[in-house]
mmCIF file of C-alpha atoms (C1' of nucleotides) in Angstrom:
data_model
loop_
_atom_site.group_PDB
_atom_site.id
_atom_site.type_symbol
_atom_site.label_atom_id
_atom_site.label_comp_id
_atom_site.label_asym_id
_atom_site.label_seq_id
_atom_site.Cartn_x
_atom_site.Cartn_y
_atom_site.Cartn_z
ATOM 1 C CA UNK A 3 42.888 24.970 47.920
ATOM 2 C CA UNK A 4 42.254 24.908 51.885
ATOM 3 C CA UNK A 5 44.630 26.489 54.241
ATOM 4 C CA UNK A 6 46.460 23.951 56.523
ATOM 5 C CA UNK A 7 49.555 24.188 57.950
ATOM 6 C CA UNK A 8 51.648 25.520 55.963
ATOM 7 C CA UNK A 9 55.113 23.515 56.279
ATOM 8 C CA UNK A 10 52.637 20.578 56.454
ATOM 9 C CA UNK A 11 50.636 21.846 52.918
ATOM 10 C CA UNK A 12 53.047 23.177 50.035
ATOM 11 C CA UNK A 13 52.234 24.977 46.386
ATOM 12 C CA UNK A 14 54.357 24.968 43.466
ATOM 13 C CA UNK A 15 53.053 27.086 40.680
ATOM 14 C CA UNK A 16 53.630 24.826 37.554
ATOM 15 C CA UNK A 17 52.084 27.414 34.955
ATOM 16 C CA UNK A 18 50.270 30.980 34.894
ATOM 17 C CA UNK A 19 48.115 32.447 31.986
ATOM 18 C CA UNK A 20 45.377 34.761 31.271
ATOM 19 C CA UNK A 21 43.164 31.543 30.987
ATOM 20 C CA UNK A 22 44.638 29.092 33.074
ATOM 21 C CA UNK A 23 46.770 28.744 36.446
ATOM 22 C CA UNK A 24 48.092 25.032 37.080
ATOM 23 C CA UNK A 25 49.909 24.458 40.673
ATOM 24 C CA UNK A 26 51.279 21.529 42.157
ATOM 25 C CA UNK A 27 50.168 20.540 45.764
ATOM 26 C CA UNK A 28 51.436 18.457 48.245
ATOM 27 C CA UNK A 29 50.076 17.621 51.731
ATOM 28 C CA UNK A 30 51.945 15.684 54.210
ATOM 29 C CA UNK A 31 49.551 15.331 57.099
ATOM 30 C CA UNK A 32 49.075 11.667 58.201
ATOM 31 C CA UNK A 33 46.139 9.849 59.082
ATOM 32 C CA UNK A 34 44.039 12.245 61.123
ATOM 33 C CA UNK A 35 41.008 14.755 60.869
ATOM 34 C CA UNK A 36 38.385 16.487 60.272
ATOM 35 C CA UNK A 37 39.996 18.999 60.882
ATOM 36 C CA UNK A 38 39.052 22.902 61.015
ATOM 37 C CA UNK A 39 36.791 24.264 59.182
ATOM 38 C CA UNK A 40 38.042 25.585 55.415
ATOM 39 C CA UNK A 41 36.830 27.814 52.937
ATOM 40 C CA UNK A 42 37.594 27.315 49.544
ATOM 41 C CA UNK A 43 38.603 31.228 48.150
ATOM 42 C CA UNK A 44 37.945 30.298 44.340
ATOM 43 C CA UNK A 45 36.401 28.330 41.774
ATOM 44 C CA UNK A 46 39.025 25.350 41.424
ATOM 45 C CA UNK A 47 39.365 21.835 40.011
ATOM 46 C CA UNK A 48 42.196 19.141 41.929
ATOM 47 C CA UNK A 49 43.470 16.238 40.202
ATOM 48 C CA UNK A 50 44.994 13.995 42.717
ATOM 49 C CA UNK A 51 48.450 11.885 41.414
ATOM 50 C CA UNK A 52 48.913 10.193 44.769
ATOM 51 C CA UNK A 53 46.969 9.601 48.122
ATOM 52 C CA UNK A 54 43.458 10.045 49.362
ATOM 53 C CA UNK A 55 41.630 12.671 51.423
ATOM 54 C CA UNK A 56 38.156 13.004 52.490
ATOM 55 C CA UNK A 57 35.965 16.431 52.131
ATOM 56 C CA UNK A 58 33.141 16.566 54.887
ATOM 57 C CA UNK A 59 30.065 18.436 54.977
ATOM 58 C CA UNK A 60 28.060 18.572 57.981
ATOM 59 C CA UNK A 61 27.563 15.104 57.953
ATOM 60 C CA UNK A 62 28.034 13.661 54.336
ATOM 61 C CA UNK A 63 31.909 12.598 53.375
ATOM 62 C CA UNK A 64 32.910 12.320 49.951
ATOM 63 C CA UNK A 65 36.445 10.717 49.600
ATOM 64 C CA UNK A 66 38.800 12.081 46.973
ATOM 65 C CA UNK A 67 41.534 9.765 45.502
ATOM 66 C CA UNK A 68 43.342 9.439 42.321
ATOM 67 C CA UNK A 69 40.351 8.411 40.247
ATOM 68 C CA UNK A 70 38.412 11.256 41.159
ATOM 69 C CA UNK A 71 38.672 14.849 40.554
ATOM 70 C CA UNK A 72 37.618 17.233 43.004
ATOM 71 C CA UNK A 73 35.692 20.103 42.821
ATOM 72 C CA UNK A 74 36.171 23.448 44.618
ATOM 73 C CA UNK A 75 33.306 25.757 44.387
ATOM 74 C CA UNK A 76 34.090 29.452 45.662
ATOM 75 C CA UNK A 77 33.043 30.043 49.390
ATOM 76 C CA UNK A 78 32.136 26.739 50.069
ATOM 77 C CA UNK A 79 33.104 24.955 53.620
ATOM 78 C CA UNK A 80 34.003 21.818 54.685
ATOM 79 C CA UNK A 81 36.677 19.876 56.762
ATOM 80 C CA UNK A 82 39.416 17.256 55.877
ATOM 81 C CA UNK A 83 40.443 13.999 57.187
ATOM 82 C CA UNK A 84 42.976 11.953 55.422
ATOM 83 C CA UNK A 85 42.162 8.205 56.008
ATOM 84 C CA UNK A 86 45.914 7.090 55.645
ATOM 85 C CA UNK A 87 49.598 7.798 56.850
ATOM 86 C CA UNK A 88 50.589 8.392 52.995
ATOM 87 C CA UNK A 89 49.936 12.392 52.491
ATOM 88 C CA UNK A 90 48.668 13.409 49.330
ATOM 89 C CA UNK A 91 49.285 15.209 46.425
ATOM 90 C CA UNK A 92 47.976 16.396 43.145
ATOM 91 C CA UNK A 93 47.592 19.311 40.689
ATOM 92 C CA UNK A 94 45.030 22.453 40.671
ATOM 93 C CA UNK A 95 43.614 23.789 38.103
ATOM 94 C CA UNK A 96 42.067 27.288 38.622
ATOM 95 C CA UNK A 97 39.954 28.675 35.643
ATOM 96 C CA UNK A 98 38.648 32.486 35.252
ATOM 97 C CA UNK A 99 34.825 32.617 36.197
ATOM 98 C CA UNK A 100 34.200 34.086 32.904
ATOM 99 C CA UNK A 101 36.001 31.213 30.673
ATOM 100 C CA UNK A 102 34.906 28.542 33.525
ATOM 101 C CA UNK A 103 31.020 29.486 32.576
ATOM 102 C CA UNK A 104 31.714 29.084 29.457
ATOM 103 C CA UNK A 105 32.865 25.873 29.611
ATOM 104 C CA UNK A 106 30.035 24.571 31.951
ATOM 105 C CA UNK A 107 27.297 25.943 29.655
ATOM 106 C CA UNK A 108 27.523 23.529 27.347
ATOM 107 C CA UNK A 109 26.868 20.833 30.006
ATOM 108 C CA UNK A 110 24.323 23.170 32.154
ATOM 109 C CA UNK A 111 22.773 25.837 30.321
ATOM 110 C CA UNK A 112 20.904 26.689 33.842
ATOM 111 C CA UNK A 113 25.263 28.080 35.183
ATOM 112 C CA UNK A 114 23.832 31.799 33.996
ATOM 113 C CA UNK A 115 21.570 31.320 36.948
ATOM 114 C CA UNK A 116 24.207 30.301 39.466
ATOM 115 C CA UNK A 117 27.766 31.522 38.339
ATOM 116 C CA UNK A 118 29.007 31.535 41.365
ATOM 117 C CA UNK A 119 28.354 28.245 41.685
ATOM 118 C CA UNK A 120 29.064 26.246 39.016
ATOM 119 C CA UNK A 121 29.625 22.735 40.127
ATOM 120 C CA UNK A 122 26.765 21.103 41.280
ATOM 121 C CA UNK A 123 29.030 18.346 43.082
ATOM 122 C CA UNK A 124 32.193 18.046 44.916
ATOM 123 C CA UNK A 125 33.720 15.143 42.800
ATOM 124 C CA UNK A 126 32.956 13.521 39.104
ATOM 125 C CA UNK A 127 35.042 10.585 37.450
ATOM 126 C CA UNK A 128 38.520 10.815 35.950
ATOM 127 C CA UNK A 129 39.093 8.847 33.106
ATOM 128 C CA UNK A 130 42.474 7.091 32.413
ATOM 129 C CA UNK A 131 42.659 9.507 29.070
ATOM 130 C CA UNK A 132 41.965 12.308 31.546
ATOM 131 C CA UNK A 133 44.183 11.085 34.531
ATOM 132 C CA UNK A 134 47.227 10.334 31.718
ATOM 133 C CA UNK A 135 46.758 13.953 29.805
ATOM 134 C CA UNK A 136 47.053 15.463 33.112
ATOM 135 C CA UNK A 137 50.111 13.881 34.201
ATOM 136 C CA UNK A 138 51.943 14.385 30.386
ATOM 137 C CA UNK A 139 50.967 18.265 31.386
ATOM 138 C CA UNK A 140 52.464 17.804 34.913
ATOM 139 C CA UNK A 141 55.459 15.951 33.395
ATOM 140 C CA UNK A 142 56.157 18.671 30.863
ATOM 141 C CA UNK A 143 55.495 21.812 32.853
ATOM 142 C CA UNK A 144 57.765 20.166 35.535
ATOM 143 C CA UNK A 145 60.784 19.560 32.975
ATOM 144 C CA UNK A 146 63.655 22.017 32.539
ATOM 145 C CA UNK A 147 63.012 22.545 28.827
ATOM 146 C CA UNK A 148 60.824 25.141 27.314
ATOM 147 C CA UNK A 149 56.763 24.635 27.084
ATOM 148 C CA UNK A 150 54.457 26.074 24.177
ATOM 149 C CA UNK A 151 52.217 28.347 26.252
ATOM 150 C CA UNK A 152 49.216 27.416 23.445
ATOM 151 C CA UNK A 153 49.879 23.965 24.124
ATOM 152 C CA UNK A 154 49.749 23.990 27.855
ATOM 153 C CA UNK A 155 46.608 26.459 27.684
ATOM 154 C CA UNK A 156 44.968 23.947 25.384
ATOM 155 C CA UNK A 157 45.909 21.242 27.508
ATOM 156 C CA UNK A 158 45.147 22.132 31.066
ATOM 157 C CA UNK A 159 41.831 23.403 29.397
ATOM 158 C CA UNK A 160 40.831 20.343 27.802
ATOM 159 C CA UNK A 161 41.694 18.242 30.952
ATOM 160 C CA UNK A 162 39.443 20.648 32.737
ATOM 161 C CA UNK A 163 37.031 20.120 30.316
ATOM 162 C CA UNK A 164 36.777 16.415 30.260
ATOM 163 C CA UNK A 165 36.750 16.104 33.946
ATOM 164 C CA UNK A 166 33.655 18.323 34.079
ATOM 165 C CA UNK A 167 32.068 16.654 31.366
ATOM 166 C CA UNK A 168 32.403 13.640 32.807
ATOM 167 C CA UNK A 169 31.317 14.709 36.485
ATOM 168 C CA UNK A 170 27.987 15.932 34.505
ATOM 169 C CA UNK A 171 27.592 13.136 32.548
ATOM 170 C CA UNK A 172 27.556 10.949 36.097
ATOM 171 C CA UNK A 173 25.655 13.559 37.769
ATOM 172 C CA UNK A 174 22.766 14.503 35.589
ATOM 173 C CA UNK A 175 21.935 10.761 35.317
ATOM 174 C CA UNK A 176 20.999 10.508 38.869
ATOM 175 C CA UNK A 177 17.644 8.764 39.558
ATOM 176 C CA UNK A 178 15.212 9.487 42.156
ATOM 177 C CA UNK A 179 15.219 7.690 45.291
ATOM 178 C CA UNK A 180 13.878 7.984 49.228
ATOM 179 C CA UNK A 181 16.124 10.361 50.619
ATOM 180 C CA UNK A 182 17.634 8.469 53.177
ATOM 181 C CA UNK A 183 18.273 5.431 50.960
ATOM 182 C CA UNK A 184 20.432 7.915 48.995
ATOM 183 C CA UNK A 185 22.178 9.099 51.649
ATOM 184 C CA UNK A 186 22.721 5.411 52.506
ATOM 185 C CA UNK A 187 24.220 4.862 49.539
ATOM 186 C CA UNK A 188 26.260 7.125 49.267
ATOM 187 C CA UNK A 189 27.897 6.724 52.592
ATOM 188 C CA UNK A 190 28.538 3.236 51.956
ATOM 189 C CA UNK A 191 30.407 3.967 48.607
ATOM 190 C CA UNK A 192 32.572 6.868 50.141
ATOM 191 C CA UNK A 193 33.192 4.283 53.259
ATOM 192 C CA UNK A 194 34.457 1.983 50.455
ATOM 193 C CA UNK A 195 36.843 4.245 48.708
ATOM 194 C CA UNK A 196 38.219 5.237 52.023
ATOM 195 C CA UNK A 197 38.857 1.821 52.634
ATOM 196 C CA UNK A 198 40.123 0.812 49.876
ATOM 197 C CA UNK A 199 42.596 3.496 49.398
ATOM 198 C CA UNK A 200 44.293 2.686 53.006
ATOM 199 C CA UNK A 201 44.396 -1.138 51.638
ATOM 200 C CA UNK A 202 46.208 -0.602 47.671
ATOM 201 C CA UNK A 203 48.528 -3.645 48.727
ATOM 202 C CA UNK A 204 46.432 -5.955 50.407
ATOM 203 C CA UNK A 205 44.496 -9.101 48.413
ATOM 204 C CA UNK A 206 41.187 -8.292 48.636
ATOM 205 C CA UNK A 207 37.743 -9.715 47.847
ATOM 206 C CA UNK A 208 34.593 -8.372 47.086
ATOM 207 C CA UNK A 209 32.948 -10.098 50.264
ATOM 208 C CA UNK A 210 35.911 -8.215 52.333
ATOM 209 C CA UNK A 211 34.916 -4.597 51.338
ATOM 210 C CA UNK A 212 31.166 -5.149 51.304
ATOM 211 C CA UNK A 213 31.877 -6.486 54.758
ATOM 212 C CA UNK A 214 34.097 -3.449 56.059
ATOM 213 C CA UNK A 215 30.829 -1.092 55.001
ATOM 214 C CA UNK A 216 28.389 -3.578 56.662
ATOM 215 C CA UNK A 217 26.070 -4.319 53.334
ATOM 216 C CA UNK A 218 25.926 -8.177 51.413
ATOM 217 C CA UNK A 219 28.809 -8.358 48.220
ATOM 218 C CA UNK A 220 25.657 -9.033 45.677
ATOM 219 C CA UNK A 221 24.232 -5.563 46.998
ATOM 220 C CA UNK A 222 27.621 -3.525 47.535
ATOM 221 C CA UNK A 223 28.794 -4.239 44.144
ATOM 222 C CA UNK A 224 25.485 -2.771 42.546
ATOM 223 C CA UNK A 225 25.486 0.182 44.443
ATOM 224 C CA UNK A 226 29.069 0.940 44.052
ATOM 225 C CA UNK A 227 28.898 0.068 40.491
ATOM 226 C CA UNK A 228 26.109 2.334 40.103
ATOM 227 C CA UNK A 229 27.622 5.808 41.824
ATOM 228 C CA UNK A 230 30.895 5.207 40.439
ATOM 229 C CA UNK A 231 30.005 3.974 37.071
ATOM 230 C CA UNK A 232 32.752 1.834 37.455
ATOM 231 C CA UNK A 233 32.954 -2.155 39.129
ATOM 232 C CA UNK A 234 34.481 -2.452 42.894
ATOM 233 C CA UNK A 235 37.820 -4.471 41.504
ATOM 234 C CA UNK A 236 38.130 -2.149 38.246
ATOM 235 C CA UNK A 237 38.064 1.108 40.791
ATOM 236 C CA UNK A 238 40.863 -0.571 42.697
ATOM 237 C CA UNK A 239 42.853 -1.765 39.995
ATOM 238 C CA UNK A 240 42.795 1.764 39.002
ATOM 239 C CA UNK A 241 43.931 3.194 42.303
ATOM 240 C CA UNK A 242 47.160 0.688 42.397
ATOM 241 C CA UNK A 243 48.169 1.736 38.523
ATOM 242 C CA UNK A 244 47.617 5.309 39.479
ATOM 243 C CA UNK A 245 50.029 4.614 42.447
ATOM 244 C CA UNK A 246 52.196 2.801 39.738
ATOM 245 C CA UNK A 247 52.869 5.064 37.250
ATOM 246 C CA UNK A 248 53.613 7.408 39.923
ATOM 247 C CA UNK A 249 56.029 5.336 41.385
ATOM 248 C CA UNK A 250 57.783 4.526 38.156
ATOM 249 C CA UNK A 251 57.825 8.235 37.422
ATOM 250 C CA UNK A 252 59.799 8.784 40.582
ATOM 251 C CA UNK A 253 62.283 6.216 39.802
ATOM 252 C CA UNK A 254 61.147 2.894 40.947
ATOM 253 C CA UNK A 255 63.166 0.486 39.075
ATOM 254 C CA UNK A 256 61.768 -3.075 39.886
ATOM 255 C CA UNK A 257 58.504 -3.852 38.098
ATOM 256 C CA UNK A 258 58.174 -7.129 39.954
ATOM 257 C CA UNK A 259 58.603 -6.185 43.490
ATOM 258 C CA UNK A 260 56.315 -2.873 42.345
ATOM 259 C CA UNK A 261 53.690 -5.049 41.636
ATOM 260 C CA UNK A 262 53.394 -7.274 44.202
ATOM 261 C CA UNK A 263 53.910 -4.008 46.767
ATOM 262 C CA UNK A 264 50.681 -2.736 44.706
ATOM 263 C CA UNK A 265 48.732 -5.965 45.417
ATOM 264 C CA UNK A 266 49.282 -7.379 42.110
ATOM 265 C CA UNK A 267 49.065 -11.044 42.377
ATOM 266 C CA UNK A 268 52.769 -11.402 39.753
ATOM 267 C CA UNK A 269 54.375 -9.161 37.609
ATOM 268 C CA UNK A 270 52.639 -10.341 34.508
ATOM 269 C CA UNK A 271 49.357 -9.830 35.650
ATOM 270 C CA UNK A 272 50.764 -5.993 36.459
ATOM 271 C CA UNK A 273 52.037 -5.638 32.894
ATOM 272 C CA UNK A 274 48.806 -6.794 31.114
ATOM 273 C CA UNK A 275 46.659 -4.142 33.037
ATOM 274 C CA UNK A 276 48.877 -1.425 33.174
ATOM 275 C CA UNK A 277 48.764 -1.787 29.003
ATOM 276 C CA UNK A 278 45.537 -1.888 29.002
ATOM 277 C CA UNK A 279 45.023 0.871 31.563
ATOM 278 C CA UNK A 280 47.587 3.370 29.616
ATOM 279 C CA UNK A 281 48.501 1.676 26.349
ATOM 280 C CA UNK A 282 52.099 1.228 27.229
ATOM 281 C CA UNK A 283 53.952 -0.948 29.057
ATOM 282 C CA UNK A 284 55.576 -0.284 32.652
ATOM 283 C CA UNK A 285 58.763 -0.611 31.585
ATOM 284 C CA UNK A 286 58.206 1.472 28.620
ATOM 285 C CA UNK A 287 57.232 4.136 31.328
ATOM 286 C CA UNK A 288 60.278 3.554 33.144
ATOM 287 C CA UNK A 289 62.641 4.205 30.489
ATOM 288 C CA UNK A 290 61.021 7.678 29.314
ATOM 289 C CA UNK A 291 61.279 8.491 33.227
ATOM 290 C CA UNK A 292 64.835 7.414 33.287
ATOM 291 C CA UNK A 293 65.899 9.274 30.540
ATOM 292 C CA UNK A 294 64.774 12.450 31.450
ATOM 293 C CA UNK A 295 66.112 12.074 34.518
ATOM 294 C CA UNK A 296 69.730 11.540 32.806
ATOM 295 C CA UNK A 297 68.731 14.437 30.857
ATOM 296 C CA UNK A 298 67.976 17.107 34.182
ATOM 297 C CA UNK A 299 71.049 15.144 35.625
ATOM 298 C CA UNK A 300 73.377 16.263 32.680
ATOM 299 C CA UNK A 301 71.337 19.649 32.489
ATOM 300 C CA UNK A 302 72.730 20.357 36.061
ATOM 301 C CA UNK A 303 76.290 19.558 35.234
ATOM 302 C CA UNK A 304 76.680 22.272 32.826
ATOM 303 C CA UNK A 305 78.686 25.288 33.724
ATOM 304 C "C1'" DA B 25 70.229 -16.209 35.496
ATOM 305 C "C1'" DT B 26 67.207 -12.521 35.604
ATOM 306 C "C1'" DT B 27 63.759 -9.573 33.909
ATOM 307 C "C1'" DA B 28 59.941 -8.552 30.999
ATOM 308 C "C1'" DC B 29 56.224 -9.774 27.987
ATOM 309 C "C1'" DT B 30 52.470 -12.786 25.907
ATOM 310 C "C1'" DA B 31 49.031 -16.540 25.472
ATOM 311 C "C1'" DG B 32 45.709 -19.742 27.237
ATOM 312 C "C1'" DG B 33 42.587 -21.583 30.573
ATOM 313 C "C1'" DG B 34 40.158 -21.708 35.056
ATOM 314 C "C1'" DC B 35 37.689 -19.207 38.224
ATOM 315 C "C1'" DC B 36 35.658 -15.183 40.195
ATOM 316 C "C1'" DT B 37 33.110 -10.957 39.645
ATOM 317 C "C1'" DC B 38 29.680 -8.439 37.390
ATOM 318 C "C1'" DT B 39 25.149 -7.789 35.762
ATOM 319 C "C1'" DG B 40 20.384 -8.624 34.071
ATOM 320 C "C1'" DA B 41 16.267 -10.793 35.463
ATOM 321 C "C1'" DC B 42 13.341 -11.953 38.925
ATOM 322 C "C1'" DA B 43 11.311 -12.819 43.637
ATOM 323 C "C1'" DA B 44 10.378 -11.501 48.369
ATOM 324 C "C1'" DT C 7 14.615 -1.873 48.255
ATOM 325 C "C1'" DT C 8 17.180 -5.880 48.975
ATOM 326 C "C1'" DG C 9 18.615 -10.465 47.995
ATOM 327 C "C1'" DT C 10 19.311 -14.507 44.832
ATOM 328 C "C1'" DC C 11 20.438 -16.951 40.639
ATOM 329 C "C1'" DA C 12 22.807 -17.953 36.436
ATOM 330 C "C1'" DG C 13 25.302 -16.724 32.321
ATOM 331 C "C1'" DA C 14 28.944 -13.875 30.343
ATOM 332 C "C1'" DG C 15 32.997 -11.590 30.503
ATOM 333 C "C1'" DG C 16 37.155 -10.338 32.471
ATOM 334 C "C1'" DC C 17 40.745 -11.123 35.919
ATOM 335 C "C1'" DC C 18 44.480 -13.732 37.477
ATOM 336 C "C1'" DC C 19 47.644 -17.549 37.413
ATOM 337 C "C1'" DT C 20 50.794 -20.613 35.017
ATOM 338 C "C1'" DA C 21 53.786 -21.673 31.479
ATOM 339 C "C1'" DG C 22 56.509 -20.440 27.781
ATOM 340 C "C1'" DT C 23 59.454 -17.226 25.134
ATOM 341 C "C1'" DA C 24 62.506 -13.307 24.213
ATOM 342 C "C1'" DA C 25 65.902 -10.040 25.537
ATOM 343 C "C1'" DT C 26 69.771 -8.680 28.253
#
DNA sequence: ATTACTAGGGCCTCTGACAA
DNA sequence: TTGTCAGAGGCCCTAGTAAT
């Protein structure tokens, strides 16, 4: 991960193995940027769990949020901005080269050529079955009690896996187009994201974000729909119950006022998404939180 | 009384087809 | 490549019910 300042940027390392390191990051730098110019010291995958950033590259932007999962290639350079006052934070997930080529081989069999550099883009899709295994590992490797080392290998490794298949699976499927209609594209959509990830609790309509990147709603929506492989409204849905189950897993306590705070129109409207989004309920969520909260609680009270 | 969940219906968004 | 139209599907709101 970048080097910013450090009481600003913290690491927690959540897990270390011969195949897999897993670290928890969290950034607190408000709404800002680019700044100076980083370079990334490793092959690395980042999961975000809360907040948005934005990587530049001379002068593409590609905005990183909670349904995304970033990719660090090794040596590569680029500044951040963060859009918002809200920080972020996620988890990293830094693979051997050796085991990391294996793994991308099956989706490129061209990564002998280049195995240095073996993501051909800086971010690629994360499912909710992705985004949920991910946070079970971060919830598990965070708890007091003792962790199977096969099962956290397998898991950060299959969540690694599934993000990169994924990120090829958008990636390979890209059609040829003018150059700078591509590039116009692409801005657009990464304008959107950044927009919409600064706006999680505001009612919004489709004609408001294709109006905040300067295209007609009819348009926007095909565009977005088509980079992101997922609709304008979905993507944002996703964002709030990201936020959401975060939220809940730090305590929050009442599902109502969550939801409206999320931009949720009522709390039943909330429930039915979240379900579908995770197949549980919020509440449900809540309670699992809660109780392992009483559990650390009476962990700590033991002499 | 409050909180949480579910069902049903209206409306808005998405998407395929087509035209400019 | 961009914009428009129309149908389909899904989102969101309201009302009702259950649990505490």
């Amino acid at each position: 991960m970048p080097r910013r300042p450090e009481s600003l940027l913290t690491f927690s390392p959540l897990y270390d193995s011969p195949v897999v390191g897993v670290r928890d990051y969290n950034c607190h730098i408000d709404r800002g940027g680019p700044a100076a110019e980083e370079h990334s010291a490793d092959n690395h995958i980042v999961l975000m769990r809360h907040g948005t950033f934005c990587k530049h590259f001379g002068r593409r932007t590609e905005t990183a949020d909670v349904n995304q999962a970033v990719f660090f290639s090794k040596g590569s350079s680029y500044r951040v901005s963060h859009p918002a006052d809200c920080g972020d934070r996620g988890t990293v997930f830094v693979i051997p080269p050796r085991l990391l080529t294996d793994i991308v081989r099956e989706l490129d069999p061209t990564v002998d050529d280049h195995p240095d550099r073996p993501f051909p883009f800086v971010t690629g899709p994360c499912e909710p079955a992705a985004f949920w295994q991910h946070r079970e590992l971060v919830r598990r490797l965070e708890a007091v009690e003792p962790l199977e080392p096969l099962w956290a290998d397998v898991t950060a490794l299959q969540v690694a896996a599934d993000v990169l298949a994924a990120a090829f699976a958008r990636h390979g499927a890209k059609r040829r187009k003018r150059p700078g209609t591509e590039a116009d594209h692409t801005d657009r959509v990464e304008a959107a994201k950044t927009w919409l990830a600064s706006r999680l609790g505001e009612r919004l309509t489709l004609e408001d974000v294709a109006g905040a990147v300067h295209t007609s709603p009819f348009h926007f929506a095909r565009i977005f729909q088509q980079r992101t492989n997922t609709p304008v409204h979905a993507y944002l849905t996703r964002l709030r119950l990201r936020a959401a189950l975060e939220r809940l897993g730090s305590g929050a306590d009442d599902l109502t006022a969550l939801a409206l705070d999320l931009g949720f129109s009522s709390h039943s409207h909330f429930t039915d998404t979240f379900r579908r989004e995770f197949g549980r309920s919020p509440s449900s969520v809540r309670l699992s939180a809660s109780r392992r909260t009483l559990r650390e609680l009476s962990k700590n009270l033991e002499v």
